[in-house]
mmCIF file of C-alpha atoms in Angstrom:
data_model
loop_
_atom_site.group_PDB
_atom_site.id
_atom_site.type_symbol
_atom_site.label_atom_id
_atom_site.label_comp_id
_atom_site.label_asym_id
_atom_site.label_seq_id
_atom_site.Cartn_x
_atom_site.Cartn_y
_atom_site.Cartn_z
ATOM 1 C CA UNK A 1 4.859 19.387 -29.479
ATOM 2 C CA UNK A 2 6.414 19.298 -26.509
ATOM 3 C CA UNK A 3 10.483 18.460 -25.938
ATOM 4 C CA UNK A 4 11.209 18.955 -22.514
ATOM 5 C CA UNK A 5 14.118 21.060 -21.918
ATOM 6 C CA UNK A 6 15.671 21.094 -25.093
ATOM 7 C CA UNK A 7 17.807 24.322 -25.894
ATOM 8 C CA UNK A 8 17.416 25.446 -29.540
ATOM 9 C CA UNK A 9 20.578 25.413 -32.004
ATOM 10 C CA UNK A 10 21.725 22.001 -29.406
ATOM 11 C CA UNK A 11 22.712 19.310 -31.890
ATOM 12 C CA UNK A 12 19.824 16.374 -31.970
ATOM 13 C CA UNK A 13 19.416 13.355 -33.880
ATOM 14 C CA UNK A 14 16.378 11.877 -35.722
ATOM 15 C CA UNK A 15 15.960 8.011 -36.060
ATOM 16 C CA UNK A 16 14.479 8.591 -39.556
ATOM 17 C CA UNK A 17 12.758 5.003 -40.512
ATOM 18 C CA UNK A 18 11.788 6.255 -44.044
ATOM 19 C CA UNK A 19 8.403 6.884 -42.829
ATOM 20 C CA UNK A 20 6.227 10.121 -42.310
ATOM 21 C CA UNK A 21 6.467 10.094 -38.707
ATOM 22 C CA UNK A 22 9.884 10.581 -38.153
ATOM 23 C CA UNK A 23 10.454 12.243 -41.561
ATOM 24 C CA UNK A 24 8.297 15.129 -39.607
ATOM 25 C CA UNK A 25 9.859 15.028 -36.555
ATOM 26 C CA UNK A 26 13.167 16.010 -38.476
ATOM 27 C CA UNK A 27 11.547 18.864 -40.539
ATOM 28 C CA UNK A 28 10.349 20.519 -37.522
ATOM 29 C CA UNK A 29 13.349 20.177 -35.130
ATOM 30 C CA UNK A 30 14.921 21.747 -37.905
ATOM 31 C CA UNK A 31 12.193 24.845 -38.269
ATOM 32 C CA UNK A 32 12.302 25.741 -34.976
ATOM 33 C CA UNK A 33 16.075 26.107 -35.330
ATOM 34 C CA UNK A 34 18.056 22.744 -34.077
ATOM 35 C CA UNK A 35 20.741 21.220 -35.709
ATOM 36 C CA UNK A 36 19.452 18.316 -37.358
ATOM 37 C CA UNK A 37 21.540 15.436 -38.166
ATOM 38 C CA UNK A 38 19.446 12.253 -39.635
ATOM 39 C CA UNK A 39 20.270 8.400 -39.071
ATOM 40 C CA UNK A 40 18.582 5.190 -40.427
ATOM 41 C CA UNK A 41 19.538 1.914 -39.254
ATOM 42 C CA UNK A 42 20.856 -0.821 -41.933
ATOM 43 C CA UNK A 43 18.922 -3.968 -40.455
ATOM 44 C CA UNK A 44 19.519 -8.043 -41.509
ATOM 45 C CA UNK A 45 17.069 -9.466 -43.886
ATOM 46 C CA UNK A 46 16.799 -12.953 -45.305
ATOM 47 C CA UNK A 47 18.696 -13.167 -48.498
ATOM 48 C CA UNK A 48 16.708 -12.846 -51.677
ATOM 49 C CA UNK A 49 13.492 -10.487 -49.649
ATOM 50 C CA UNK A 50 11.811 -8.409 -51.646
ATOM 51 C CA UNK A 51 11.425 -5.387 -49.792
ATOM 52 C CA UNK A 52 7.946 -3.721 -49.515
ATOM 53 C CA UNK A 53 7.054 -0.256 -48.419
ATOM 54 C CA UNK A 54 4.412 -2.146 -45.806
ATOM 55 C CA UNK A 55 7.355 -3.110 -43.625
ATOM 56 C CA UNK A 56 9.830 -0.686 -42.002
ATOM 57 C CA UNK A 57 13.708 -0.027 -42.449
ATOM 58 C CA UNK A 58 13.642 -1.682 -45.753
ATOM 59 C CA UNK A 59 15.963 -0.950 -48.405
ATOM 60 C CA UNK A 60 12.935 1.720 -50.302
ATOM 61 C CA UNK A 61 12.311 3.316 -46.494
ATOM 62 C CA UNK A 62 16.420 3.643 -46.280
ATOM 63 C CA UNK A 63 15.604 5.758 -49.980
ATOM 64 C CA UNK A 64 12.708 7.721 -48.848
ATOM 65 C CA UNK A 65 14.590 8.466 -45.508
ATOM 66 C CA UNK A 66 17.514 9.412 -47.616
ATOM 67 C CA UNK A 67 15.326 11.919 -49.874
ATOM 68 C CA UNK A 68 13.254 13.369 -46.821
ATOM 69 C CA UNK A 69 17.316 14.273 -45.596
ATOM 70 C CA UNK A 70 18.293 15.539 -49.103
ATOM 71 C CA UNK A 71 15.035 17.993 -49.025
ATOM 72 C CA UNK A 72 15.779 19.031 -45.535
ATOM 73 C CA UNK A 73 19.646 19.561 -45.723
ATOM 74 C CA UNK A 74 20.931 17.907 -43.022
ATOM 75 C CA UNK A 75 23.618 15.541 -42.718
ATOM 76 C CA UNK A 76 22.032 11.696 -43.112
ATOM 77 C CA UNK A 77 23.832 9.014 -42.309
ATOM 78 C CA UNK A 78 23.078 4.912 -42.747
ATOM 79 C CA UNK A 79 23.803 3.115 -39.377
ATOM 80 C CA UNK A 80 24.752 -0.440 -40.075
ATOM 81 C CA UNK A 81 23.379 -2.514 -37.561
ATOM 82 C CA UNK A 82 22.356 -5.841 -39.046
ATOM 83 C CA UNK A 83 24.568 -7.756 -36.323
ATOM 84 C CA UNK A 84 22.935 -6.841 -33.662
ATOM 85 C CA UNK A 85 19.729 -6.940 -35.176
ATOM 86 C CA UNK A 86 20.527 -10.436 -36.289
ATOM 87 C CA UNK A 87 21.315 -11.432 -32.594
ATOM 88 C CA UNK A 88 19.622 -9.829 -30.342
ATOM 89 C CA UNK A 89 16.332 -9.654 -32.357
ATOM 90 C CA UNK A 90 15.594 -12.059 -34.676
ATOM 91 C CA UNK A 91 18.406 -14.642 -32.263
ATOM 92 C CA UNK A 92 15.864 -14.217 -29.858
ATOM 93 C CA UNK A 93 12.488 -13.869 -31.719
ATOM 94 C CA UNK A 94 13.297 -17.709 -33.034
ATOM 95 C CA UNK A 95 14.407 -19.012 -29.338
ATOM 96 C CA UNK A 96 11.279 -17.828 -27.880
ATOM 97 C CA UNK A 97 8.858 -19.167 -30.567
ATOM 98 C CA UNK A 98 11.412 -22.410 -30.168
ATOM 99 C CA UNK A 99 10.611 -22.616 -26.672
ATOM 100 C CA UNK A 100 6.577 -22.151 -27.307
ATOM 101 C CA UNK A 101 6.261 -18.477 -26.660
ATOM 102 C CA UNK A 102 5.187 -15.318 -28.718
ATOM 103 C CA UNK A 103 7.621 -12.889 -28.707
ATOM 104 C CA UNK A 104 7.181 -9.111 -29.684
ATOM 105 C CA UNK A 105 10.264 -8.453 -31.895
ATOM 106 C CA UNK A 106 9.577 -4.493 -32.184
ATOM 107 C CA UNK A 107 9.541 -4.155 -28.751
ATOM 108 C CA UNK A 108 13.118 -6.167 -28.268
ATOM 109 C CA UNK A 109 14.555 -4.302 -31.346
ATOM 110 C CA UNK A 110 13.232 -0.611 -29.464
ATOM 111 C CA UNK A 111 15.409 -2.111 -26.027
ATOM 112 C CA UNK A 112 18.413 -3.261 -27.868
ATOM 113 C CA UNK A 113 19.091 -1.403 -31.356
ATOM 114 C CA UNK A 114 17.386 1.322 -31.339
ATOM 115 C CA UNK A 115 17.904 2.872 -28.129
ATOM 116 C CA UNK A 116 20.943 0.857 -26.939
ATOM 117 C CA UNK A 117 23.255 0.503 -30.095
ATOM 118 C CA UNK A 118 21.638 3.371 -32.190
ATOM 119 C CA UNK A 119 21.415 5.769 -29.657
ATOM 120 C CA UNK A 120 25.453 5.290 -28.605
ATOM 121 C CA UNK A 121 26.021 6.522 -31.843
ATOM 122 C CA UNK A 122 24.030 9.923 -31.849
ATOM 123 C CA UNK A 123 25.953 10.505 -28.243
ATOM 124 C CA UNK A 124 29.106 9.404 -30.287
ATOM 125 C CA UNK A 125 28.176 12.500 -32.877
ATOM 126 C CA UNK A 126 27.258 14.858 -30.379
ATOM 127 C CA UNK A 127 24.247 14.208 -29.984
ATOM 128 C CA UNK A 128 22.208 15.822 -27.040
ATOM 129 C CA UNK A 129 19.294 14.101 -27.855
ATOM 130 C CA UNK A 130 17.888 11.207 -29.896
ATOM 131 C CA UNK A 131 14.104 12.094 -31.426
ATOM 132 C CA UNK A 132 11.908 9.310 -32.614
ATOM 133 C CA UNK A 133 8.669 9.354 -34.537
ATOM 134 C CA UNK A 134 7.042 7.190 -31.630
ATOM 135 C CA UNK A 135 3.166 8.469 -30.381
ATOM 136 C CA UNK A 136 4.393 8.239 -26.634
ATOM 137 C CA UNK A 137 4.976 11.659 -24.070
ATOM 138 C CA UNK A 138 8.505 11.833 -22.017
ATOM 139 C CA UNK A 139 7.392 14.203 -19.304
ATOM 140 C CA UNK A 140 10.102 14.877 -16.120
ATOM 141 C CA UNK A 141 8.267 14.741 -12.938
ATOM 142 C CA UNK A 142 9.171 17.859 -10.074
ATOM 143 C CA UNK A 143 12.144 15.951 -9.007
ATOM 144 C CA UNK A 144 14.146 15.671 -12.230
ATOM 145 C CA UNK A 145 12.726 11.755 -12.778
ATOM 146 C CA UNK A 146 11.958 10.678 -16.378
ATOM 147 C CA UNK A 147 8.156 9.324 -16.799
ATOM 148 C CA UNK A 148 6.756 7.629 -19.904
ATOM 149 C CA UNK A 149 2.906 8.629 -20.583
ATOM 150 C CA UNK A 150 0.477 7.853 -23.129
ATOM 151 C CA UNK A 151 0.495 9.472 -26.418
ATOM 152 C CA UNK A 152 -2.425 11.657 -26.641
ATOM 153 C CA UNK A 153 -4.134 9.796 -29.363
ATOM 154 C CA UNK A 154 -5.594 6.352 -27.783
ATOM 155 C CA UNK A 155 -5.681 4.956 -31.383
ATOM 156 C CA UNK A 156 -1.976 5.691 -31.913
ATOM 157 C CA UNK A 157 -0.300 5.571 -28.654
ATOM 158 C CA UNK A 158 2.607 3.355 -28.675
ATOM 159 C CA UNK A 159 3.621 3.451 -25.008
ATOM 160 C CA UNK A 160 2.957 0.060 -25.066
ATOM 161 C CA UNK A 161 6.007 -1.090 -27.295
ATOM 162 C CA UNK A 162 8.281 1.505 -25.478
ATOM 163 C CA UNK A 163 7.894 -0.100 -21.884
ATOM 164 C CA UNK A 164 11.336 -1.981 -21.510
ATOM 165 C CA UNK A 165 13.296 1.597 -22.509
ATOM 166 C CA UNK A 166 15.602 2.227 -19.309
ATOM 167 C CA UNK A 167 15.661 5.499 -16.901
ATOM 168 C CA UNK A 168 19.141 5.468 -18.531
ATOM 169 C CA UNK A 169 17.895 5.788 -22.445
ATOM 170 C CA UNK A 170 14.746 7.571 -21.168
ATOM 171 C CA UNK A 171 16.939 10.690 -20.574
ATOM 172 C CA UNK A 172 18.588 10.980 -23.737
ATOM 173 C CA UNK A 173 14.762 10.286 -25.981
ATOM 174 C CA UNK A 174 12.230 12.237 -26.671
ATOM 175 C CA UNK A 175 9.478 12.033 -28.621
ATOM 176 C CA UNK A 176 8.096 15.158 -30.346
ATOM 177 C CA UNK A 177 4.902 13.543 -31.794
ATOM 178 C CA UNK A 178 3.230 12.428 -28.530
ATOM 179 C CA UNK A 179 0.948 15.019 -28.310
ATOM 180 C CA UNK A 180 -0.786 14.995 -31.720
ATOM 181 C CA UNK A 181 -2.865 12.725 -33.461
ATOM 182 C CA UNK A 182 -1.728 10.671 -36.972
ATOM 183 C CA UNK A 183 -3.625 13.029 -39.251
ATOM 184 C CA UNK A 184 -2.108 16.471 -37.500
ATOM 185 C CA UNK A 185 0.963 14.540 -38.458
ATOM 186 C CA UNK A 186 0.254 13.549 -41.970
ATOM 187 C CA UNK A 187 -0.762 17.664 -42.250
ATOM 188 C CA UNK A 188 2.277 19.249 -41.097
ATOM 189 C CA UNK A 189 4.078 17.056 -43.365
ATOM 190 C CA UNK A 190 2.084 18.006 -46.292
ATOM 191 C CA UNK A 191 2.926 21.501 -44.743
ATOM 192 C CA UNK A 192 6.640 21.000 -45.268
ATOM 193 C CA UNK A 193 6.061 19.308 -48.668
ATOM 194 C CA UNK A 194 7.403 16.124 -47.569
ATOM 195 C CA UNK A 195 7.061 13.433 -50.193
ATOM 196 C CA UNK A 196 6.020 10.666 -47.547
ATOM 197 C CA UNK A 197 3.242 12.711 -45.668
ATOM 198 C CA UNK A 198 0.798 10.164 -47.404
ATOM 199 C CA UNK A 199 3.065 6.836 -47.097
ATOM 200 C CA UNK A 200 1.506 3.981 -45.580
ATOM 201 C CA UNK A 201 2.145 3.187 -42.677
ATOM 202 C CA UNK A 202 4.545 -0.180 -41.644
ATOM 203 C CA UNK A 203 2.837 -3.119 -40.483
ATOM 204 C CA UNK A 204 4.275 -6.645 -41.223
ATOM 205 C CA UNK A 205 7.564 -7.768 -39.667
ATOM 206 C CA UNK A 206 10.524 -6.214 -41.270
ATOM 207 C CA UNK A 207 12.552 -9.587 -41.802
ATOM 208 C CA UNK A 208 9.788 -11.844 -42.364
ATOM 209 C CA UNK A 209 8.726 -11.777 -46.078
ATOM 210 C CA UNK A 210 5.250 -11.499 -46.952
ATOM 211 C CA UNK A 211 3.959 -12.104 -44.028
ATOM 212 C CA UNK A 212 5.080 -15.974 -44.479
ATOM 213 C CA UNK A 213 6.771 -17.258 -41.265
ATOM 214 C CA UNK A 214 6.504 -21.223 -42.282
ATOM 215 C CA UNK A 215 9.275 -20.168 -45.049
ATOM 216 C CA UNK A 216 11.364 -18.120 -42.695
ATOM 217 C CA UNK A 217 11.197 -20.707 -40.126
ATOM 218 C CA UNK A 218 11.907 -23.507 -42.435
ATOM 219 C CA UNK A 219 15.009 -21.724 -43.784
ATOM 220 C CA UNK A 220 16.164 -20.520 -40.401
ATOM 221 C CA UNK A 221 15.030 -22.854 -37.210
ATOM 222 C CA UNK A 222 14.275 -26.175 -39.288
ATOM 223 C CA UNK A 223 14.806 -28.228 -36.638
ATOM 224 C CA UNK A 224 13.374 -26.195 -33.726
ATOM 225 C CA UNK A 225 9.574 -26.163 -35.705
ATOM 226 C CA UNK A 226 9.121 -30.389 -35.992
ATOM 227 C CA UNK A 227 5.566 -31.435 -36.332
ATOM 228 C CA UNK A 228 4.391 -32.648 -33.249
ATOM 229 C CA UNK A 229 0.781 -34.045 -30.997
ATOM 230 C CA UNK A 230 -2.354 -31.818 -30.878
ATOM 231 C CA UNK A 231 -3.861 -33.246 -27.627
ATOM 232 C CA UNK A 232 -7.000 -32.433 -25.514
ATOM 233 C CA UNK A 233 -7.227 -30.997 -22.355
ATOM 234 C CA UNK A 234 -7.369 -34.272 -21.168
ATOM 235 C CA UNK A 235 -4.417 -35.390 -23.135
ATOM 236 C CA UNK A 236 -6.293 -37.453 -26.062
ATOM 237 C CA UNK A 237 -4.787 -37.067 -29.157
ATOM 238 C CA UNK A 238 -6.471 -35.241 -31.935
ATOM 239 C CA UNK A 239 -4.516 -35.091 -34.672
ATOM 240 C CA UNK A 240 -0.517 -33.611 -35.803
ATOM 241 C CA UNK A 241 0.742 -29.944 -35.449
ATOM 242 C CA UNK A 242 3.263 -28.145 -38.136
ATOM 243 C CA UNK A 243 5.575 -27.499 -35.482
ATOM 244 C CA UNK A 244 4.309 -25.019 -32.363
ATOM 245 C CA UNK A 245 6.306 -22.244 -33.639
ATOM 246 C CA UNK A 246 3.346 -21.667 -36.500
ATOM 247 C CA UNK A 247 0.580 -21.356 -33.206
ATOM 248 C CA UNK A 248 -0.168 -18.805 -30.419
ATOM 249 C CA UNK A 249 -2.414 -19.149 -27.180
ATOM 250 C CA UNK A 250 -5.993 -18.266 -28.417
ATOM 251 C CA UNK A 251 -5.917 -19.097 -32.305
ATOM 252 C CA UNK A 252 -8.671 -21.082 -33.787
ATOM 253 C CA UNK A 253 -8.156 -20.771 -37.059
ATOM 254 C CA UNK A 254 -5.272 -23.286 -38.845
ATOM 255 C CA UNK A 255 -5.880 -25.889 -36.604
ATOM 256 C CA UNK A 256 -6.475 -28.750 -38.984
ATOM 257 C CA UNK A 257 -8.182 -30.302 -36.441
ATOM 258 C CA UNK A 258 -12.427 -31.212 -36.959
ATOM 259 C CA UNK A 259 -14.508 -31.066 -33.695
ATOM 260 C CA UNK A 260 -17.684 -30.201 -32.717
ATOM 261 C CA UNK A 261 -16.995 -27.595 -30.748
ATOM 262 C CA UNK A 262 -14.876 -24.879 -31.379
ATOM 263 C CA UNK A 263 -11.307 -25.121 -30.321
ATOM 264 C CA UNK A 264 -8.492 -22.766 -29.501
ATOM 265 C CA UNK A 265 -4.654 -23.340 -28.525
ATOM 266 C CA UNK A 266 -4.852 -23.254 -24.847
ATOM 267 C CA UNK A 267 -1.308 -23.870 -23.939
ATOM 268 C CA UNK A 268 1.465 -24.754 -25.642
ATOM 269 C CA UNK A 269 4.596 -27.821 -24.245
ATOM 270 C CA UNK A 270 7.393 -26.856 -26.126
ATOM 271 C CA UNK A 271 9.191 -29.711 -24.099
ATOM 272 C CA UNK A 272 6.950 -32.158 -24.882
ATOM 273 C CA UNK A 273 6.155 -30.399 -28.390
ATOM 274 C CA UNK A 274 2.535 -30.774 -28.051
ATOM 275 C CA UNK A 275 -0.361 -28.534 -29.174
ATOM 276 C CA UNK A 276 -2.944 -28.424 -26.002
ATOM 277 C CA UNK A 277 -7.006 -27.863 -27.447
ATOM 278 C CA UNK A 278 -9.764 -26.831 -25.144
ATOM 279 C CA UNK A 279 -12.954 -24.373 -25.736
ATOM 280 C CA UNK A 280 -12.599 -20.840 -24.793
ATOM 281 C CA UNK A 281 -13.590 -20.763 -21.455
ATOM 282 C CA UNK A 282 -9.818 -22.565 -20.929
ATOM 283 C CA UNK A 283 -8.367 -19.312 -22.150
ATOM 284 C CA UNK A 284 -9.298 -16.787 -19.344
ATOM 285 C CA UNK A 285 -6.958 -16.609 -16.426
ATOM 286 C CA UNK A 286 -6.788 -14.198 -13.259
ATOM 287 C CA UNK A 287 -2.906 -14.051 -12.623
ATOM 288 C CA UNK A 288 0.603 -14.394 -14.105
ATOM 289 C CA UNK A 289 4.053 -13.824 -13.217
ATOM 290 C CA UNK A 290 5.660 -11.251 -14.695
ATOM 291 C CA UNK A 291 9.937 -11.641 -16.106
ATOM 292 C CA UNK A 292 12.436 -9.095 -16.916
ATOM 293 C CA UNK A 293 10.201 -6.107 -14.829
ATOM 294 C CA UNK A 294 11.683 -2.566 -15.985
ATOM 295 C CA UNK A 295 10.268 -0.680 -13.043
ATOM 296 C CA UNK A 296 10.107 3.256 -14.041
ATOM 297 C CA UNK A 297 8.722 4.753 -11.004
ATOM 298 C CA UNK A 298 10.341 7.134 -9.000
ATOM 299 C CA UNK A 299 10.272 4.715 -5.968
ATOM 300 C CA UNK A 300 11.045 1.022 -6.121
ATOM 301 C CA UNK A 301 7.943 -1.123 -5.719
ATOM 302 C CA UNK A 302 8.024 -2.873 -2.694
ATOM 303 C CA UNK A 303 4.884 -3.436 -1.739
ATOM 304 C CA UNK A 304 1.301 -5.199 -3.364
ATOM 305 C CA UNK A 305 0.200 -2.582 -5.665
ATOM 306 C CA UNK A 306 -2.960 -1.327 -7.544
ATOM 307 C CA UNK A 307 -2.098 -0.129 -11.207
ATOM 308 C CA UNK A 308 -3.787 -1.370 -14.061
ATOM 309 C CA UNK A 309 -1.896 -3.082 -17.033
ATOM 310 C CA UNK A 310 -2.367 -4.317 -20.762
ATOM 311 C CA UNK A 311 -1.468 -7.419 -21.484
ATOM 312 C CA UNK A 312 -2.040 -6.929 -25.426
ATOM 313 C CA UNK A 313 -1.502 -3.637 -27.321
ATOM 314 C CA UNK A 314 -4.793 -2.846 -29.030
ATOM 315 C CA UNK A 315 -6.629 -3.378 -25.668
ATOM 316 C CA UNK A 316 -7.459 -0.797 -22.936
ATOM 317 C CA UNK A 317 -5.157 -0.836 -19.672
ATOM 318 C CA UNK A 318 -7.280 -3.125 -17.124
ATOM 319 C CA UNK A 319 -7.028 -2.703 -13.242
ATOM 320 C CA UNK A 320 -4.955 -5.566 -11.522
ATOM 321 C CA UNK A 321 -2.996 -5.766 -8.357
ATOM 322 C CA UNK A 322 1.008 -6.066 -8.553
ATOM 323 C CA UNK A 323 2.798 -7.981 -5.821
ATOM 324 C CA UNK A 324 6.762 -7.842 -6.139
ATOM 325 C CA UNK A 325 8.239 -11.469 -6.051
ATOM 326 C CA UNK A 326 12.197 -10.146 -6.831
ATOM 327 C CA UNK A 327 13.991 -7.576 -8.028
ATOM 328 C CA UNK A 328 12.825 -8.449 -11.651
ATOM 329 C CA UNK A 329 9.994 -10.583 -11.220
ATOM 330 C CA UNK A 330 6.100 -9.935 -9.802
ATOM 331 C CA UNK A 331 2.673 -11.333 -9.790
ATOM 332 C CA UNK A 332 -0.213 -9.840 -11.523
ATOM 333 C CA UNK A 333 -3.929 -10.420 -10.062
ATOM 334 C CA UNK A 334 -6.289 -9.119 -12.181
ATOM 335 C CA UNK A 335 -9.636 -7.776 -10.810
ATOM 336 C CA UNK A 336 -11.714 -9.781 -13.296
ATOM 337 C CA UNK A 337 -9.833 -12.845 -15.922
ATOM 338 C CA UNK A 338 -8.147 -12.038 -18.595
ATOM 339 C CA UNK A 339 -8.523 -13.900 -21.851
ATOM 340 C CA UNK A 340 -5.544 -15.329 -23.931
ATOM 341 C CA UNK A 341 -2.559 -14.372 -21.593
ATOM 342 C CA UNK A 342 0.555 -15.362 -23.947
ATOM 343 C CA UNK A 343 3.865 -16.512 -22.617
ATOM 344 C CA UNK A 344 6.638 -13.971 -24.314
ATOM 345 C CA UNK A 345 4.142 -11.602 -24.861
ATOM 346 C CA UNK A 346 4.460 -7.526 -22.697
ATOM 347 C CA UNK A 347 2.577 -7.107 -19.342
ATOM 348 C CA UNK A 348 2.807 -3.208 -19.108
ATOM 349 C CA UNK A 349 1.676 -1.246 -16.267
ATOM 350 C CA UNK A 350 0.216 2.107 -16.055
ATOM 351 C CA UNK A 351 -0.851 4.454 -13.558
ATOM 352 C CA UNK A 352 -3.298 6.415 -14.971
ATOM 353 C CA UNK A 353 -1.491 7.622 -18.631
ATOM 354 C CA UNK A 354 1.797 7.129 -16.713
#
């Protein structure tokens, strides 16, 4: 593990989710000799959810979290944060699905409560630094500059979900587990005799229960998720959607639509609150324009560039060329199409593992 300047017996917090992860990250800060103080954030959930160890910062992670603290002796506190959460996560997860895009809600909830409101209050404590259980490398370039890299495990690296952190939060994170793989994790926490070092891991939404989004967007957008026209690419009607928050560009499945061919969601008219077919060829595309660009290089880009970016998370980076339209915005040409671009969905770039 590697931490980048940090001076031993320094105060740091852990974001402790309840999960192994971070639980190890904690028990070895505090082996090599820090001064280890945990926090878990208190996050909104829809009244009545049964919680379920498949999800993260439920009320049983919050417990687990709390024991992994109790074992270590450090000080563990509960962060309530189920305001912000509520607004600036799951306010904004249900505007963009409103408005016919796919948003990525852990990588919002990373930008704003994790490492904007969560990490204010480890500097509030005393905090030098703020350590997360993320598979991503900080590494400091010769200059003093912060740079995000790939974790070191290709199956685990979760650079991708970190790529809207600032320069500003950048300095103040660190992340001790980029440089091992899940299982050399899940050992050193059997090492320390940490009752999660086999917990499985989180994978459905945290506020959605059971993985069933019709119910949570009946209960909380009702009026935003009105059935509406599945049309051709030629604008022939085929049948009646549930309401385009329930789709995403590329699904085929759910459609409840007969053809002879298959058919995929090719776009999506959240004005017009239509459902747009076509075969799969419709799906590949060579460009996009890029919103809300958090540039991390050392030098603002200013110029057509050649990086190579992901457009989806479990997909390899692909090589594209970058042309800066503002400040915030830029056009992506990829060498060769890519298939499925999503609206609301991460464009991340990469220069090699940077």
């Amino acid at each position: 593990m590697n931490l980048d300047g940090i001076v031993k017996k320094n105060r740091v917090a852990v974001a402790m989710s309840g999960g192994v992860d971070s639980a190890t990250v904690a028990a070895w800060l505090l082996e090599r000799g820090y001064e280890v103080i945990g926090l878990t954030m208190a996050l909104w959930q829809p009244q009545g959810m049964i919680s379920s160890t498949r999800t993260c910062c439920a009320s049983e992670d919050r417990y687990d979290a709390r024991q992994v603290a109790q074992k270590l002796g450090i000080p563990f506190y509960i962060v309530n944060l189920e305001y912000p959460f509520l607004q600036e996560v799951i306010g904004d997860f249900l505007r963009n699905y409103a408005a016919g895009r796919t948003p990525n809600p852990c990588i919002e909830c990373n930008r704003t409560v994790k490492f904007t409101h969560l990490l204010a209050r480890a500097q509030a404590m005393g905090a030098e630094f703020l350590a997360t259980g993320h598979y991503a490398v900080r590494k400091v370039d010769s200059s003093g500059h912060p740079q995000l890299w790939r974790g070191c495990d290709p199956s685990k690296d979760q650079s991708y979900f970190l790529f809207a952190t600032t320069l500003r939060q950048l300095q103040f994170l660190r992340f001790p587990l980029g440089d091992r793989t899940k299982e050399e994790t899940r050992a050193l926490a059997k090492k320390f005799d940490l009752h999660v070092a086999r917990k499985p891991e989180s994978q459905d939404l945290c506020f959605i229960p059971e993985k069933d989004r019709t119910a949570f967007f009946a209960r909380y957008a009702p009026t935003a998720f009105k059935p509406g026209e599945v049309v051709d690419l030629e604008g022939r009607r085929l049948g009646e959607h549930a309401g385009i928050g329930h789709y995403t560009i590329g699904q085929r499945r759910g459609l409840g639509i007969s053809a002879s061919n298959r058919q995929y969601v090719v776009e999506i008219r959240a004005e017009e609150n239509q459902l747009v077919l076509g075969p799969e060829a419709a799906l590949y595309r060579d460009r996009l324009t890029v919103e809300r660009v958090n540039w991390l290089g050392a030098t603002p880009m200013e110029n057509p560039t050649r990086l190579s970016v992901r457009t989806r998370y479990a997909v390899e980076p692909v090589p594209a060329t970058l042309t800066p339209l503002s400040d915030t915005t830029c056009q992506v040409v990829f060498d060769h199409t890519d298939r499925a671009i999503t609206s609301g969905q991460a464009c991340v770039f990469y220069a090699g593992d940077i």
